[in-house]
Every structure is written in C-alpha cells, then in structure tokens.
PDB file of C-alpha atoms in Angstrom:
ATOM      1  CA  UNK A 296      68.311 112.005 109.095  1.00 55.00           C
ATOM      2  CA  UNK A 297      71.080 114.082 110.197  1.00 78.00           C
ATOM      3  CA  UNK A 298      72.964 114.230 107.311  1.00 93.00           C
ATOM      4  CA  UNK A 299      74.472 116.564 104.758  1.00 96.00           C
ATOM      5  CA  UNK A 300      71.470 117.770 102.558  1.00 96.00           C
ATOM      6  CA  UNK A 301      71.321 119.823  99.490  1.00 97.00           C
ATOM      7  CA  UNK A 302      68.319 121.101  97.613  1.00 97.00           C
ATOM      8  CA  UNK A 303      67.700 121.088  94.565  1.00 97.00           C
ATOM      9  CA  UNK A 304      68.572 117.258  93.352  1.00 96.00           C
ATOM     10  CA  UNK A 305      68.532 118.129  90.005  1.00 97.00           C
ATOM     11  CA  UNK A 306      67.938 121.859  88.074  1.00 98.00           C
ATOM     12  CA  UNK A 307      67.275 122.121  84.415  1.00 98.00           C
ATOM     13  CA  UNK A 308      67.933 126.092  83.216  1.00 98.00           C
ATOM     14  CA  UNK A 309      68.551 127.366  79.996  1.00 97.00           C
ATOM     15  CA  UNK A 310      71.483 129.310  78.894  1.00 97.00           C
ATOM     16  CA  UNK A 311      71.706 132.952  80.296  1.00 97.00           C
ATOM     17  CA  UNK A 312      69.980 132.150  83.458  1.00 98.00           C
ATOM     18  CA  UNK A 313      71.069 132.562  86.670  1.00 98.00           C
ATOM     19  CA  UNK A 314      70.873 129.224  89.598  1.00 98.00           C
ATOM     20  CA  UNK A 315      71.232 128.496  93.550  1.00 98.00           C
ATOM     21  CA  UNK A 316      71.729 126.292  95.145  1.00 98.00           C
ATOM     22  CA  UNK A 317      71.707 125.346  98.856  1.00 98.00           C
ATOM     23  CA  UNK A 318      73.291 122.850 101.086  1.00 98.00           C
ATOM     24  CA  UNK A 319      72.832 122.226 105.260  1.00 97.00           C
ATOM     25  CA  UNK A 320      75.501 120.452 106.378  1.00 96.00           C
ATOM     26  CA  UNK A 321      75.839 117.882 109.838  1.00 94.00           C
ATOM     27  CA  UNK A 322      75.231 120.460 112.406  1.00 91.00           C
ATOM     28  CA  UNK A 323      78.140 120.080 114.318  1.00 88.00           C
ATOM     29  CA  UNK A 324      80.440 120.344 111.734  1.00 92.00           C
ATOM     30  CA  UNK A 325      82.076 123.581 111.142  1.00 92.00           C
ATOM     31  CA  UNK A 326      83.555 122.989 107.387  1.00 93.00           C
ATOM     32  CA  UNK A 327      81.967 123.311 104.489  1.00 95.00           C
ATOM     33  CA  UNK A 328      83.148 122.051 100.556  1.00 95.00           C
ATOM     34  CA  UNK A 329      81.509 122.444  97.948  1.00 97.00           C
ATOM     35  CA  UNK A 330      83.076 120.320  94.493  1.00 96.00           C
ATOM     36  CA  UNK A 331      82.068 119.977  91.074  1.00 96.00           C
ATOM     37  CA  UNK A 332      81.812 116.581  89.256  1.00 95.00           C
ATOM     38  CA  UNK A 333      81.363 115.901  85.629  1.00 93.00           C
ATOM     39  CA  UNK A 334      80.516 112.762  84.053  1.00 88.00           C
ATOM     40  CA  UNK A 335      83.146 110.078  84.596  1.00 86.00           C
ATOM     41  CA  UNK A 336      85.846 112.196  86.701  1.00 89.00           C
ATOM     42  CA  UNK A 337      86.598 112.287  90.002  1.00 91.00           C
ATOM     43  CA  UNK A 338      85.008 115.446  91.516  1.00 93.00           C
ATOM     44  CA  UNK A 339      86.646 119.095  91.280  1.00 93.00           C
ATOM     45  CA  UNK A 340      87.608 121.490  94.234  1.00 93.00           C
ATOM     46  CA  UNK A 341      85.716 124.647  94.067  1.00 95.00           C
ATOM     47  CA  UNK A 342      85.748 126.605  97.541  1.00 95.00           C
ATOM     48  CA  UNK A 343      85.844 125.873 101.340  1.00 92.00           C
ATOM     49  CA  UNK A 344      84.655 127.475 104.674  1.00 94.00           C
ATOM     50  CA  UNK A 345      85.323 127.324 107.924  1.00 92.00           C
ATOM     51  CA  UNK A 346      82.370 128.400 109.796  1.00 92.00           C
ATOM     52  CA  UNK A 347      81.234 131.449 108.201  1.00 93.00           C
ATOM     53  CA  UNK A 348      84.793 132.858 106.496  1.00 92.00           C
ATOM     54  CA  UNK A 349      85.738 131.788 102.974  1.00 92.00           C
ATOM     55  CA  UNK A 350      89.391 130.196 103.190  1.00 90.00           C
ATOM     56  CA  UNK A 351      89.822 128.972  99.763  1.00 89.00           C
ATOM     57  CA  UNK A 352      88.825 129.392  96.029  1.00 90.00           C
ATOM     58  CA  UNK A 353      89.993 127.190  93.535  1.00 90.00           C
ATOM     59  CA  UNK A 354      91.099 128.800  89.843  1.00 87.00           C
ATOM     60  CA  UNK A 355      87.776 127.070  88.934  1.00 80.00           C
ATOM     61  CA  UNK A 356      85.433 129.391  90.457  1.00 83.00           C
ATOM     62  CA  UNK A 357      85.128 132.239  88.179  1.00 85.00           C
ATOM     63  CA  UNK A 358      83.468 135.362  88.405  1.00 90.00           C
ATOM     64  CA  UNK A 359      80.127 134.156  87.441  1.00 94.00           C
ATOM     65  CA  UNK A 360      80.361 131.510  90.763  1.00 95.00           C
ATOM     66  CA  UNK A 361      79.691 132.866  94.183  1.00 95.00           C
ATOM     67  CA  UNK A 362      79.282 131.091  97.562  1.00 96.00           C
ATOM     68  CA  UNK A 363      78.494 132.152 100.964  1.00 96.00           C
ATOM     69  CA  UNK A 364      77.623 130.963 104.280  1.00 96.00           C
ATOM     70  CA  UNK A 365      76.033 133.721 106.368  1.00 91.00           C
ATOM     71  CA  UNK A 366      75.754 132.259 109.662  1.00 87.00           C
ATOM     72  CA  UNK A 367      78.603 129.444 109.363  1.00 86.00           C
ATOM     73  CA  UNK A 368      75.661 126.684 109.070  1.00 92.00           C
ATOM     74  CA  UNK A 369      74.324 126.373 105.588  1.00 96.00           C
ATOM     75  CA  UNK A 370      75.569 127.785 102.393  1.00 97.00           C
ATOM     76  CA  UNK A 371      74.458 128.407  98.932  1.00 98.00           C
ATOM     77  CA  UNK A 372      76.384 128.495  95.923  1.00 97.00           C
ATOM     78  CA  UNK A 373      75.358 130.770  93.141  1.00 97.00           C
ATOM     79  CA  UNK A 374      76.169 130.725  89.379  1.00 97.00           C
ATOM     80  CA  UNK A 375      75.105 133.463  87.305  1.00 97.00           C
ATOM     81  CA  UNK A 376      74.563 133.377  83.678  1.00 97.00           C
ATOM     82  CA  UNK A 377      74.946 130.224  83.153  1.00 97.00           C
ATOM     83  CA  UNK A 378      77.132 128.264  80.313  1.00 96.00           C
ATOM     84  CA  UNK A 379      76.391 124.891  78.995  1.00 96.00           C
ATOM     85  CA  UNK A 380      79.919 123.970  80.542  1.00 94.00           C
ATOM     86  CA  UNK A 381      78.524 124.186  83.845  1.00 96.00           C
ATOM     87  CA  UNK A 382      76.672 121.439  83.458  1.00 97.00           C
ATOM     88  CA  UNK A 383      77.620 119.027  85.943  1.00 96.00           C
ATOM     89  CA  UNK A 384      76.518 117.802  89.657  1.00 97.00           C
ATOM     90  CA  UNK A 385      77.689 120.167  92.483  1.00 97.00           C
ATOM     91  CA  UNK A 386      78.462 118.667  95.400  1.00 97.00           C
ATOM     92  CA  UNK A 387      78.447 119.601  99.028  1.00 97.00           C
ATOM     93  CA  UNK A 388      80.531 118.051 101.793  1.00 95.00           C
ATOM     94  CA  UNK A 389      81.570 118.585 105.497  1.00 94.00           C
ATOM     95  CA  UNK A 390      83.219 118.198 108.146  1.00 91.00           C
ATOM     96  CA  UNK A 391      84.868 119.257 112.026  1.00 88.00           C
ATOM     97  CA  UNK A 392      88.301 120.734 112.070  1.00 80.00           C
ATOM     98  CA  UNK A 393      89.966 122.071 114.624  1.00 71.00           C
ATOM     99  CA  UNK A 394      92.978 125.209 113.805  1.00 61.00           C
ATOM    100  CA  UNK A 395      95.520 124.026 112.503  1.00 54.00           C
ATOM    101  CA  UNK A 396      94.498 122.680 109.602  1.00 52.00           C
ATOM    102  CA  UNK A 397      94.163 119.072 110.938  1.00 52.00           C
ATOM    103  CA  UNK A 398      91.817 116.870 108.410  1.00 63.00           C
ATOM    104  CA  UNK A 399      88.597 114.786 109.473  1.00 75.00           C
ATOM    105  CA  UNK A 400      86.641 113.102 107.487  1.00 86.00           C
ATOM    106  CA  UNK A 401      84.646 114.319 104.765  1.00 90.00           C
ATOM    107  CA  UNK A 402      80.627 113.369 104.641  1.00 93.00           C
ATOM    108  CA  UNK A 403      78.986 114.494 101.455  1.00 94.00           C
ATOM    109  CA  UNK A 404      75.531 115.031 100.401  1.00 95.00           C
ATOM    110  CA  UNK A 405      73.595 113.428  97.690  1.00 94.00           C
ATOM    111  CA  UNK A 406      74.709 116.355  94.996  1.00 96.00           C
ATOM    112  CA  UNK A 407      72.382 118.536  92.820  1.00 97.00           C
ATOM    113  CA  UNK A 408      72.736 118.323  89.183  1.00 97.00           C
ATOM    114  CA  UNK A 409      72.639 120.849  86.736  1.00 98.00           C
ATOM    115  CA  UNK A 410      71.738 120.540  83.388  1.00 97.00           C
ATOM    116  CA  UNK A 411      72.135 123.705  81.152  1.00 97.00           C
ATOM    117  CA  UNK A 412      70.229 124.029  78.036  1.00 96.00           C
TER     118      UNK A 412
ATOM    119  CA  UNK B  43     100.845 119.579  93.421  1.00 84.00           C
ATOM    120  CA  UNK B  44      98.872 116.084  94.720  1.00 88.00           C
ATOM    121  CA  UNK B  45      98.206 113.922  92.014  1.00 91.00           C
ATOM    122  CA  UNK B  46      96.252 110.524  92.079  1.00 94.00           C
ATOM    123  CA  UNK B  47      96.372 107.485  89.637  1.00 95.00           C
ATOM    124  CA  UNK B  48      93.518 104.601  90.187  1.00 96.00           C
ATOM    125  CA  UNK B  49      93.973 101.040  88.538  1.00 92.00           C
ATOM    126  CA  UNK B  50      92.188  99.715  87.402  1.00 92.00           C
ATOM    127  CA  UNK B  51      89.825 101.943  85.223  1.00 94.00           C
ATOM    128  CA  UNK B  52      87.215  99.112  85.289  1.00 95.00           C
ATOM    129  CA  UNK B  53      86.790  95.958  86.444  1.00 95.00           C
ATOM    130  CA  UNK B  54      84.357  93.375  85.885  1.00 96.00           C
ATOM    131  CA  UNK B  55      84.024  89.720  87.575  1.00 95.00           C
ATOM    132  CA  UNK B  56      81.622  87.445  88.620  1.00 96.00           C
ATOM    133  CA  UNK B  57      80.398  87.103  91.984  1.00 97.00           C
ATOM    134  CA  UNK B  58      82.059  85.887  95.128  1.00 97.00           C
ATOM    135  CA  UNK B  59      85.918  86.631  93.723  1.00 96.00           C
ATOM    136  CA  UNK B  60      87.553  88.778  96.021  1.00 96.00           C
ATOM    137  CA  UNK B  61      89.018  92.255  94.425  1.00 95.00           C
ATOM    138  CA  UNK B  62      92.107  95.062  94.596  1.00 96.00           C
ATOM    139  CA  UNK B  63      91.626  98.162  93.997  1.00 96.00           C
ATOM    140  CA  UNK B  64      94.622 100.271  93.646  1.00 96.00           C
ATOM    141  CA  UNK B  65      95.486 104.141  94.462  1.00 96.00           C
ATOM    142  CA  UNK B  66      98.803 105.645  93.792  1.00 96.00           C
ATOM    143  CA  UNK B  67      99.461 109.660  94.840  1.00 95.00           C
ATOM    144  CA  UNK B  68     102.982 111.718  94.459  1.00 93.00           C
ATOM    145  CA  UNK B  69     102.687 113.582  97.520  1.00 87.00           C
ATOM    146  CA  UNK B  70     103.215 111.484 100.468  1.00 84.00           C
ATOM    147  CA  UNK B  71     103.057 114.014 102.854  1.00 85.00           C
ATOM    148  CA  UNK B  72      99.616 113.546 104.017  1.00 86.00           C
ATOM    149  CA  UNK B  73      97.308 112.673 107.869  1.00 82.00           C
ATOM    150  CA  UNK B  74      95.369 109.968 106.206  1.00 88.00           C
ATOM    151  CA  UNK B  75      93.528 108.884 103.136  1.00 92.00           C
ATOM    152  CA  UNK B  76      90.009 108.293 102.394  1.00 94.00           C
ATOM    153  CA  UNK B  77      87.990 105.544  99.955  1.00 96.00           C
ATOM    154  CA  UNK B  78      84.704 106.504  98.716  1.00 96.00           C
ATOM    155  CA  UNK B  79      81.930 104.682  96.672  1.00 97.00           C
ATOM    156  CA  UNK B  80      79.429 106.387  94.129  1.00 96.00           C
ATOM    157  CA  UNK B  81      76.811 104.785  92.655  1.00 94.00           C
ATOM    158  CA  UNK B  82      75.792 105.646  89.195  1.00 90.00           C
ATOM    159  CA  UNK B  83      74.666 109.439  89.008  1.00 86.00           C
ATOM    160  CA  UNK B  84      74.799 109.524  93.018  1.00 89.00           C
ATOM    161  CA  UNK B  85      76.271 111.317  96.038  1.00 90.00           C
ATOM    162  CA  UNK B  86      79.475 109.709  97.571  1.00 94.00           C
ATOM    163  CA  UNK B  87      79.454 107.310 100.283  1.00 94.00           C
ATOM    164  CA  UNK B  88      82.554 107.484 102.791  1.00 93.00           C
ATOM    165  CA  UNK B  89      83.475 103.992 103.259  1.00 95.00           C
ATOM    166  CA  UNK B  90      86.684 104.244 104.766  1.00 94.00           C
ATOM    167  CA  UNK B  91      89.321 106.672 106.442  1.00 91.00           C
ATOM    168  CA  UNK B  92      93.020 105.576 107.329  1.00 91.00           C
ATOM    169  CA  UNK B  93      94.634 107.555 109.180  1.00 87.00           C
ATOM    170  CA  UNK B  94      98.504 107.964 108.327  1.00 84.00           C
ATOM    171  CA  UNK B  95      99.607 106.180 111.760  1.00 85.00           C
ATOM    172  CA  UNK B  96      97.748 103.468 110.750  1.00 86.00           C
ATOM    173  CA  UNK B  97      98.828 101.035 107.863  1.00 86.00           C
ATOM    174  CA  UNK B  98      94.916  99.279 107.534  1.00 92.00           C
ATOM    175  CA  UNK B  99      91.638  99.917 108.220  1.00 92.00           C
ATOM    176  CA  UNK B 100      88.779  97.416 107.794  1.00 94.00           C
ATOM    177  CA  UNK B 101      84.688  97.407 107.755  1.00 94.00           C
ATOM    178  CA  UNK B 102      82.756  94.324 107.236  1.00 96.00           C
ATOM    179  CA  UNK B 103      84.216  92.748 103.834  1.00 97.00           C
ATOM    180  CA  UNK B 104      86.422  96.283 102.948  1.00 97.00           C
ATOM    181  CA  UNK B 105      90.197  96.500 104.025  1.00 97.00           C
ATOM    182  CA  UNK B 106      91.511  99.875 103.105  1.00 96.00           C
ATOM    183  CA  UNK B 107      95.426 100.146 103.084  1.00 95.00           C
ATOM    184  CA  UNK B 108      97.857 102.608 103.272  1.00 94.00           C
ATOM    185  CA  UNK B 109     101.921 103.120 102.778  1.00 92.00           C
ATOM    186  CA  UNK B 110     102.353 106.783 102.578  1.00 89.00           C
ATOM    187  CA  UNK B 111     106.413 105.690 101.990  1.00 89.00           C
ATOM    188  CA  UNK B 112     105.597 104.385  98.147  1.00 92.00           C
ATOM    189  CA  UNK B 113     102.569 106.754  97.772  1.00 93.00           C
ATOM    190  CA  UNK B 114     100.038 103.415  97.903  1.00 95.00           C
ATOM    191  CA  UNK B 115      96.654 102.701  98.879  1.00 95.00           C
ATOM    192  CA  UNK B 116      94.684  99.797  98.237  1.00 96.00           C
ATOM    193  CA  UNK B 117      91.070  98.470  98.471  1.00 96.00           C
ATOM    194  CA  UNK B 118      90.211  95.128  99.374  1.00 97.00           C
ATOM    195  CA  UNK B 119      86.424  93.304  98.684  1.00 97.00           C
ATOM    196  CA  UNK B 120      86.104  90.522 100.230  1.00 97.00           C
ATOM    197  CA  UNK B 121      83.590  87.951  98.583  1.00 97.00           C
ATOM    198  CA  UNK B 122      82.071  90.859  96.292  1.00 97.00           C
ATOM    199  CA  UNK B 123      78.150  90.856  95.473  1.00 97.00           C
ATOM    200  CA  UNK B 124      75.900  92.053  93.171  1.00 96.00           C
ATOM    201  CA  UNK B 125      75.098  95.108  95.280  1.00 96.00           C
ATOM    202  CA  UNK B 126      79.137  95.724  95.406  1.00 97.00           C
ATOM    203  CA  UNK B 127      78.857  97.417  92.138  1.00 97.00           C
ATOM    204  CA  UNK B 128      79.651 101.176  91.933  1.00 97.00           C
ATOM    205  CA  UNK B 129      82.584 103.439  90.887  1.00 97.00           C
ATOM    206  CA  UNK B 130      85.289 103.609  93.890  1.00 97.00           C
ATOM    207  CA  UNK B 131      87.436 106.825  94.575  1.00 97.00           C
ATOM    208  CA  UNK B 132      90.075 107.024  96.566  1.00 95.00           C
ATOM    209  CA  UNK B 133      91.174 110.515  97.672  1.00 94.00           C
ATOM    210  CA  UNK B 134      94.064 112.211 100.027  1.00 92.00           C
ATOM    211  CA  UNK B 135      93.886 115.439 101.479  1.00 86.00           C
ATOM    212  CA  UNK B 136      95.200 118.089 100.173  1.00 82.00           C
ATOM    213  CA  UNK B 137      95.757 121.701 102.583  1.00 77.00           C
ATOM    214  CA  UNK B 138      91.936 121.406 103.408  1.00 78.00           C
ATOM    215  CA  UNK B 139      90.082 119.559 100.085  1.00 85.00           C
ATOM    216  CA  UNK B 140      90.402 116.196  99.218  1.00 90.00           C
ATOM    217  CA  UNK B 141      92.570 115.441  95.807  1.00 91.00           C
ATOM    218  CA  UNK B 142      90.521 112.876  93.604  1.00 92.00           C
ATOM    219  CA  UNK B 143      91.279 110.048  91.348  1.00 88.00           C
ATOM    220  CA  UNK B 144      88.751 109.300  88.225  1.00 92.00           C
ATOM    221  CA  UNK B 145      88.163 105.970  90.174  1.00 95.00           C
ATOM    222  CA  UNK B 146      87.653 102.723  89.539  1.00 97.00           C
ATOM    223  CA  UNK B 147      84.190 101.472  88.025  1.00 96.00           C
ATOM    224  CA  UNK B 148      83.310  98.092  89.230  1.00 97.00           C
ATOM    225  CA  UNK B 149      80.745  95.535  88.015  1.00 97.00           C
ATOM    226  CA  UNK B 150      79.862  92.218  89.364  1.00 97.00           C
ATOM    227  CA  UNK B 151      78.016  90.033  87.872  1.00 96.00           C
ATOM    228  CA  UNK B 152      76.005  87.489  89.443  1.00 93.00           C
TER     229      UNK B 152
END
C-alpha cells in the first residue's frame, strides 16, 4: 500500500503527559498537513511543510504543539503536556506542489486519535 | 477569510433515491474544490477534485459541481446504497490548506 500512513491509530494518555506521533506520507509527494478533527466538525488546520521547511502555523498550534520533518519525508507531531482539550483525531495529509503555490490534491491518512484522560 | 456552509446537516432516505449535497464558500477566488467522504470515526476518502476550469467532475454514480461565480458546489449520488452512508465534506483551498465545512451526514436505509 502506498499510501499516507500514520502510527499510532489511536493513543490513550493521561493528563500531564507528553505524545508523538508520526506520519509517512506518498513518497513522491513533497507536502505535508497535518489537521485536527473533533467530534462532528470538519477538520482544523494546524501546520504545513513543504519538503523539509515549515511554511505555516495556524493560531491553533500553541506552544505545547511541535512538528517537524527532518528529511522532508515523514514527520511527527509532538504535544507536550497534554490537556483534555486535545483530545481529538490528528490527521495527516499530502500532497505534490510545485512553487508557486499551485494546489493538488490532498490524500489523507487514516488519522490517530487521542484520547486524554 | 474562506468560509464554508454545507446543507444539509443530515440527510436520511431510503435506498435507490438519488441525492444533493450542497456546499456554499465566500471566497470565490480559488483553483478547484475538493469532496471528501468519512466514515464514522475514520480517515477521509478523496472522492472528487474539480478543478476551477472545469464546471463538473464525475466518478461512477458521484457528479461533483462547481460555479466559483455564486460560491457553489454540489454533490450528486446517483441511485444511493446502503454502503453510501458516511459524513461528506466538501472543502476549497485556502493559500496551501484546505478550508472545511462540518459536512453533511448521510444515512440510507435499505
């Protein structure tokens, strides 16, 4: 299967704690989104890359929320001392953009949830 | 700021009717528009991209439209099934992230 992955599918923590998680995108593709979705929305913008550089952080990522993507091919997305409002499923996606901003489609993985305790 | 509006909320009808799913957004300034399904505490399945040159796009029993001019898009199912039953999200681009809707939750009963 060559498409988006993320491990883990589901994380139980307790308060206090800190989490990762990781997500390999399509291998050609050199942009990476990670979103957060809570239970009957439509998911939430949290950050972007393309290739290895972060280009964009929504007001949504706080301090305790880090992401990176060393090598511009998979990337992990951190959240330290976790709140019971972070419970939610975190969701990867990618795609191939050339400059310019032009927009391909999106292909998303099946999402880790989070459950804080 | 992109906004997006889906009607309806829900929607539930028996099998074999065929069904409209509606997106409105306010910014119309956008290269194309995709629909997505989720199924209940899923990942998203892209089901359909239309691109902003392009005023439909169809696979199998979906037609996805779009009229950037009145800030529209809208889902057709053809002959919906059982197995048709998810939540559907429509979503525009924004500069590099897609802009969401709460979508519409579909069930159809057989």
């Amino acid at each position: 299967d060559t498409g988006v992955s993320q491990d883990p599918r589901h994380k139980i923590t307790k308060r206090g704690q800190n989490v990762t998680f990781r997500c390999d995108p399509i291998s050609e593709h050199n942009r990476l989104y990670w979103y957060r979705q809570t239970l009957g929305q439509g998911p939430e913008f949290l950050t972007y890359f393309q290739n290895e550089a972060q280009l964009e952080k929504s007001r949504l990522l706080s301090d305790r929320f880090s992401a990176e993507r060393p090598k511009g091919s998979f990337s992990t997305l951190e959240i330290q001392r976790t709140e019971q409002g972070d419970s939610a499923m975190y969701l990867c996606a990618s795609s191939f953009g050339t400059s310019g901003g032009s927009y391909n489609e999106q292909f998303f993985g099946p999402g880790t949830r989070l459950t804080v305790l | 700021k992109q906004e997006v509006t889906q009607i309806p909320a829900a929607l539930s009808v028996p099998e074999g009717e065929n069904l409209v799913l509606n997106c409105s957004f306010t910014d119309s300034a956008i290269y194309n528009l995709q629909w997505f399904r989720q199924d209940h505490g899923k990942g998203l399945t892209s089901l359909l991209l239309i691109q902003s040159s392009q005023r439909e796009q169809t696979s199998g029993r979906l037609n996805a439209s779009l009229d950037k001019s009145s800030g529209r898009s809208t889902l057709y199912i053809a002959a919906s099934q059982p197995g048709d039953s998810a939540t559907y999200l429509c979503a525009p681009p924004g500069n590099y992230q897609l802009i969401w809707g709460a979508g519409t939750k579909l069930i159809i009963k057989p």
